[in-house]
Short mmCIF file of C-alpha atoms and ligand atoms in Angstrom, two decimals:
data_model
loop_
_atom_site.label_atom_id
_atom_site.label_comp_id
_atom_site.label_asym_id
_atom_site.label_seq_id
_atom_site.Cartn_x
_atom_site.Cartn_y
_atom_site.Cartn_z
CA UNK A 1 7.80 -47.45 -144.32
CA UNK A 2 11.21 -48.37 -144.30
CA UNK A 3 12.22 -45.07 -142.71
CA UNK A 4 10.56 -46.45 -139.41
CA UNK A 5 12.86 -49.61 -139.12
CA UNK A 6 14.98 -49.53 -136.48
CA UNK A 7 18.53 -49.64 -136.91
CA UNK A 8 20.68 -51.66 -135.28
CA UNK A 9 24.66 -52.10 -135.39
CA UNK A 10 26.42 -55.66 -135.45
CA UNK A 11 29.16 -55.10 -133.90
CA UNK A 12 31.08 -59.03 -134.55
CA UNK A 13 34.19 -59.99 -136.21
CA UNK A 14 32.80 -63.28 -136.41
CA UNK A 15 31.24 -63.54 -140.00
CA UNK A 16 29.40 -66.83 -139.41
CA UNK A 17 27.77 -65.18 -135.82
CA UNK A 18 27.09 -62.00 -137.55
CA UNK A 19 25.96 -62.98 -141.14
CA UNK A 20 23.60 -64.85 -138.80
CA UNK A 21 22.58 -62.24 -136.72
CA UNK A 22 22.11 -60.08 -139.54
CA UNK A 23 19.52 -62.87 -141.27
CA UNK A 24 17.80 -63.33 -138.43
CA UNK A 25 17.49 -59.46 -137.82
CA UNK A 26 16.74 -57.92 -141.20
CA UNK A 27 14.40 -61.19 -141.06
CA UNK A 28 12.32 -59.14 -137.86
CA UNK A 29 12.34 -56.01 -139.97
CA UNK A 30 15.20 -54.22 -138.33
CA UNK A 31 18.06 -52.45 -140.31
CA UNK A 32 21.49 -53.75 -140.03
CA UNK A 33 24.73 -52.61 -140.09
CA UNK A 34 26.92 -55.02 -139.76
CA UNK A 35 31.54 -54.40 -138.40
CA UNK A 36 33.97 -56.81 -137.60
CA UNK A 37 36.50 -54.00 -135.85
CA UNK A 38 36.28 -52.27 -132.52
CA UNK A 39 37.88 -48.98 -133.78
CA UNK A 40 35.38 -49.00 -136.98
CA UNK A 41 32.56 -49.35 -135.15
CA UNK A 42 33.06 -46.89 -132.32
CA UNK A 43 32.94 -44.31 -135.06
CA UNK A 44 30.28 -45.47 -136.80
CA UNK A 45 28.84 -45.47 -133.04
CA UNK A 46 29.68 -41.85 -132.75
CA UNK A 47 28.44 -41.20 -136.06
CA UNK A 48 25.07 -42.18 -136.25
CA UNK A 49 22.61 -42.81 -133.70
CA UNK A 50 21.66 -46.43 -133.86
CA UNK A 51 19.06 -47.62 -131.87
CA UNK A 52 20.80 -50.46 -130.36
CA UNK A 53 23.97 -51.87 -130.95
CA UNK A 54 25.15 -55.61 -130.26
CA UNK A 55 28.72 -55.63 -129.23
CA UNK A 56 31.02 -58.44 -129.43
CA UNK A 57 33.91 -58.24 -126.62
CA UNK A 58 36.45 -59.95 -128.49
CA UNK A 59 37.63 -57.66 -131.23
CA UNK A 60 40.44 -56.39 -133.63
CA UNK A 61 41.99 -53.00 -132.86
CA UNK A 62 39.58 -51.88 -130.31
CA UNK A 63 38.44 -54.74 -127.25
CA UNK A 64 33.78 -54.37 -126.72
CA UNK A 65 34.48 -53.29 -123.39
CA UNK A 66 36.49 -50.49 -124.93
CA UNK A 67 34.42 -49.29 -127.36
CA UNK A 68 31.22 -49.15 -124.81
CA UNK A 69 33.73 -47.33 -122.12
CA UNK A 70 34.33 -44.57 -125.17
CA UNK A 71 30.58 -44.29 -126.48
CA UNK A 72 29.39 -43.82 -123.21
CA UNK A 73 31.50 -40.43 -122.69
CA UNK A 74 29.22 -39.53 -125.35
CA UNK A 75 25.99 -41.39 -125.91
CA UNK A 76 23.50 -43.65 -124.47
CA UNK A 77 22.45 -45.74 -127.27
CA UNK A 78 21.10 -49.41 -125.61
CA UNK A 79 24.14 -51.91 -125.96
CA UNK A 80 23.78 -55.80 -125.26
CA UNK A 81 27.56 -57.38 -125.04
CA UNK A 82 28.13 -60.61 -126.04
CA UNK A 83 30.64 -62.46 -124.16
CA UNK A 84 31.44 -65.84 -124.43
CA UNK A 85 30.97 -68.48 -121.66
CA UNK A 86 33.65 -67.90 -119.31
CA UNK A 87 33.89 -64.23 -120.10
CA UNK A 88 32.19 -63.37 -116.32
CA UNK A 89 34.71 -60.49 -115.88
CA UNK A 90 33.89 -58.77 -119.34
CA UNK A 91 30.27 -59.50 -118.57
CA UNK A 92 30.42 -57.36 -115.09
CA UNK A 93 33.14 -54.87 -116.50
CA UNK A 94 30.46 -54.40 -119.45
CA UNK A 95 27.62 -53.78 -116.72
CA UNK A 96 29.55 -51.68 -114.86
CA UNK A 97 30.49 -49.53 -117.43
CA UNK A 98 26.98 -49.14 -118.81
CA UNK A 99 26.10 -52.07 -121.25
CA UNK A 100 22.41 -52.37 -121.13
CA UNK A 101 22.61 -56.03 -121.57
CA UNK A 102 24.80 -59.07 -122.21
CA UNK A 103 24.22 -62.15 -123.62
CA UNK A 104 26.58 -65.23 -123.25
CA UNK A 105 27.59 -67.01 -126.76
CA UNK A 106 26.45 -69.42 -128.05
CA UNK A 107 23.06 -68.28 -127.26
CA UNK A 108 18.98 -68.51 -128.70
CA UNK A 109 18.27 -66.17 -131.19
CA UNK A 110 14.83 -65.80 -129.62
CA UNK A 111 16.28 -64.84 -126.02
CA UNK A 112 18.12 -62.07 -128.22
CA UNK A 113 15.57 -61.19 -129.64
CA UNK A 114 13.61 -60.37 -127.00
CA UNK A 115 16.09 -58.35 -125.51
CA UNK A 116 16.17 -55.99 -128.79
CA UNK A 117 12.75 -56.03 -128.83
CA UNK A 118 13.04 -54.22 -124.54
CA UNK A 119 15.72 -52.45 -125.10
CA UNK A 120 14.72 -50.78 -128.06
CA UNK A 121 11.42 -49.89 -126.52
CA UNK A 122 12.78 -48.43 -123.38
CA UNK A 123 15.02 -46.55 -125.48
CA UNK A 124 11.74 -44.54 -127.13
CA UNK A 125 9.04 -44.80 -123.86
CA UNK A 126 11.39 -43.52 -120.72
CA UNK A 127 14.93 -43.22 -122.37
CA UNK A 128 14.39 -39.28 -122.60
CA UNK A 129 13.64 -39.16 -119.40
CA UNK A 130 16.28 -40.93 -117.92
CA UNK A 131 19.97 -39.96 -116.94
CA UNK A 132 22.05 -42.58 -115.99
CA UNK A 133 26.02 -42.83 -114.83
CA UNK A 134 27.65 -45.99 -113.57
CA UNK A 135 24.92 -47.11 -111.25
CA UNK A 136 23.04 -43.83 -110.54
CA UNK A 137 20.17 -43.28 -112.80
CA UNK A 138 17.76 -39.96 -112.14
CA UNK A 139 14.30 -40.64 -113.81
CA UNK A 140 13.23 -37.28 -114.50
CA UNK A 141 9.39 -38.21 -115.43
CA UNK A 142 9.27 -40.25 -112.35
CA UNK A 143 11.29 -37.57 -110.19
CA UNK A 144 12.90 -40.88 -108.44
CA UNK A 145 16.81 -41.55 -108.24
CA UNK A 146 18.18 -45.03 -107.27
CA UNK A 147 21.96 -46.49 -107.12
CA UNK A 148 22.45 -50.07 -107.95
CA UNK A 149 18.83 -50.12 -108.25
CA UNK A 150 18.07 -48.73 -104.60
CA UNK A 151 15.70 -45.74 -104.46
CA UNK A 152 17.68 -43.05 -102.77
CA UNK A 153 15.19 -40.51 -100.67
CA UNK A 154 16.13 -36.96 -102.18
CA UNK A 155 14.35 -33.87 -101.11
CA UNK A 156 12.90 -31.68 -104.10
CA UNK A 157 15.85 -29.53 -103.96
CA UNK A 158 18.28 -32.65 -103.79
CA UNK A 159 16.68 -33.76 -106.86
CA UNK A 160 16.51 -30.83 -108.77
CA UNK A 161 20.42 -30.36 -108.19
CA UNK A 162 21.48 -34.16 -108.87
CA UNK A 163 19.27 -33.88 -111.71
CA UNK A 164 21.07 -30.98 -113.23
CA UNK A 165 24.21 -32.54 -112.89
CA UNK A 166 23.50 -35.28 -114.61
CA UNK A 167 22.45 -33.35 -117.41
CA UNK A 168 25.42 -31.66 -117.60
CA UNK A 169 27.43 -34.86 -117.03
CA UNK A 170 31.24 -33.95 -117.90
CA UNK A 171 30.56 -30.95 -117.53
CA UNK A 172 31.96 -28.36 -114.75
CA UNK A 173 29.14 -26.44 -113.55
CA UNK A 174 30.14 -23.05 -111.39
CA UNK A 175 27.79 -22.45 -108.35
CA UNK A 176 26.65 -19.14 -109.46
CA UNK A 177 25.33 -21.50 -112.75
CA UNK A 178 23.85 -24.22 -109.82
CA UNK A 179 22.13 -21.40 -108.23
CA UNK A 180 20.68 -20.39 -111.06
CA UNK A 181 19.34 -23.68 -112.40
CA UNK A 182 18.05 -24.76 -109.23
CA UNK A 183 17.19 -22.32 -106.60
CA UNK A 184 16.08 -19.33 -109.49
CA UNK A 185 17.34 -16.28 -110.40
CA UNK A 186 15.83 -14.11 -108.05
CA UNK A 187 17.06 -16.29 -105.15
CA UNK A 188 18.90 -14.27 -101.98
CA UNK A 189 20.91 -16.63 -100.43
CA UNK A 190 24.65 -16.98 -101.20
CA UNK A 191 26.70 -19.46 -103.28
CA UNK A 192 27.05 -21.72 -99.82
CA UNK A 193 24.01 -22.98 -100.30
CA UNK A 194 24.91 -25.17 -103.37
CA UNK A 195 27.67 -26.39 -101.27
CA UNK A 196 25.51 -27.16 -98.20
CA UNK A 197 23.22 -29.10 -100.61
CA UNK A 198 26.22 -31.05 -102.67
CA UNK A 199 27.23 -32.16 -98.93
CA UNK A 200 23.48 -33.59 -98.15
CA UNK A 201 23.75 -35.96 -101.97
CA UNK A 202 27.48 -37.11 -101.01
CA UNK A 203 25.74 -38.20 -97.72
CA UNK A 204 23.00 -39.76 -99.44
CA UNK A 205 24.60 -41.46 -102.14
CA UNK A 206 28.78 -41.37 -101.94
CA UNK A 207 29.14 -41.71 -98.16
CA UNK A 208 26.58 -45.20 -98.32
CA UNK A 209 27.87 -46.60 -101.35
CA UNK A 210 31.64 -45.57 -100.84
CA UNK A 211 31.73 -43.89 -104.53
CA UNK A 212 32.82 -40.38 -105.10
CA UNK A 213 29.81 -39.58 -107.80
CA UNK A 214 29.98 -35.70 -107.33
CA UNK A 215 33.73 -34.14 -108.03
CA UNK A 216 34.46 -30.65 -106.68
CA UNK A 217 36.80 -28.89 -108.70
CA UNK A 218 38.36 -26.40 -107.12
CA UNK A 219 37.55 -22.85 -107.68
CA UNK A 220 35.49 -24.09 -110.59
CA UNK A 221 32.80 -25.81 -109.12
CA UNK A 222 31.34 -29.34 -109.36
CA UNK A 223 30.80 -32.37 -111.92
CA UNK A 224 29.38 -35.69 -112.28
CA UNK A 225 31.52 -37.61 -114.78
CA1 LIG B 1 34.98 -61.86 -131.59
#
């Protein structure tokens, strides 16, 4: 059954903190894979897909909050950071920038553990179904969007758009392409529309929060990055 361990990479230049981690994990069944190097392990990162990864800021060639900035151009793959105790910038950058988690050295193995133990279940149960950038995450099973972990009230419409966006995240999408995907093939109206409707989500979500989530590229179109 050993094809249904999870894998998880130990990401700690430490050898006493992650020879330990490694113990204790093997020790709950999971796989390890243990680097002591930032630029190491965002390939290895890139690589495979791990099913969590526990990153260490403090690192040779490559600082945590670096590697996590990188991987996230790419992949989602649940990160906890570990900072140490008066690391609170790194802890926020790391939140900001998409870390799933942190946890503050030294800390209980059983408080980490639990937190693999969430994070690698909400990676299988809603992580399909959920987009996420900075602080906007679109559930798509739940049809619900929230920033910062407000709900923001989209029309159908709104949603669909945002939605598309998101999966497309990097990505410029024309607004014959937006059209398209979210209004249908055999829709009448013109191109404005997509505009019109990119105007109601800035209002929504950019104009309250003061963040500029949806770029407009011009004569290209738009893109959530
Ligand atoms: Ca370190």
């Amino acid at each position: 059954m050993s094809n249904d361990k999870k894998e998880i990479l130990i990401v700690e230049d430490e050898v006493r903190i992650s020879r330990f981690l490694q113990l204790e994990l093997e020790h709950e069944n999971y796989a390890c894979t243990v680097c002591g190097d930032g630029r190491d392990a965002l390939g290895l990162a890139l690589d495979r897909d791990f099913d969590l990864i526990i990153l260490d800021v403090m690192l040779p060639s490559l600082n945590g909050i670096e590697v996590l900035r990188r991987l996230r151009q790419t992949k989602q793959t649940p990160v906890i950071i570990l900072t140490a105790r008066d690391q609170v910038v790194d802890k926020v950058t790391g939140l900001d920038i998409g870390a799933n988690d942190y946890m503050t050295k030294p800390f209980a193995i059983e408080e980490l553990l639990a937190r693999i133990r969430l994070h690698t279940k909400l990676k299988t149960t809603v992580g399909a179904s959920e987009l996420r950038c900075g602080k906007l995450a679109v559930n798509s099973e739940a049809r619900v969007a929230t920033y910062d972990g407000h709900a923001v009230d989209l029309t159908k419409k709104e949603f669909d758009l945002l939605e598309y966006l998101m999966q497309n995240r990097n990505i410029v999408v024309g607004r014959e392409k937006l059209l398209d995907a979210v209004w249908g093939f055999d829709f009448y109206g013109s191109t404005n529309v997509v505009d019109v409707y990119v105007r109601y989500l800035r209002s929504k979500i950019d104009d309250v929060y003061g963040v500029n989530i949806i770029e407009t590229v011009r004569g290209s179109g738009y893109v959530i990055r």
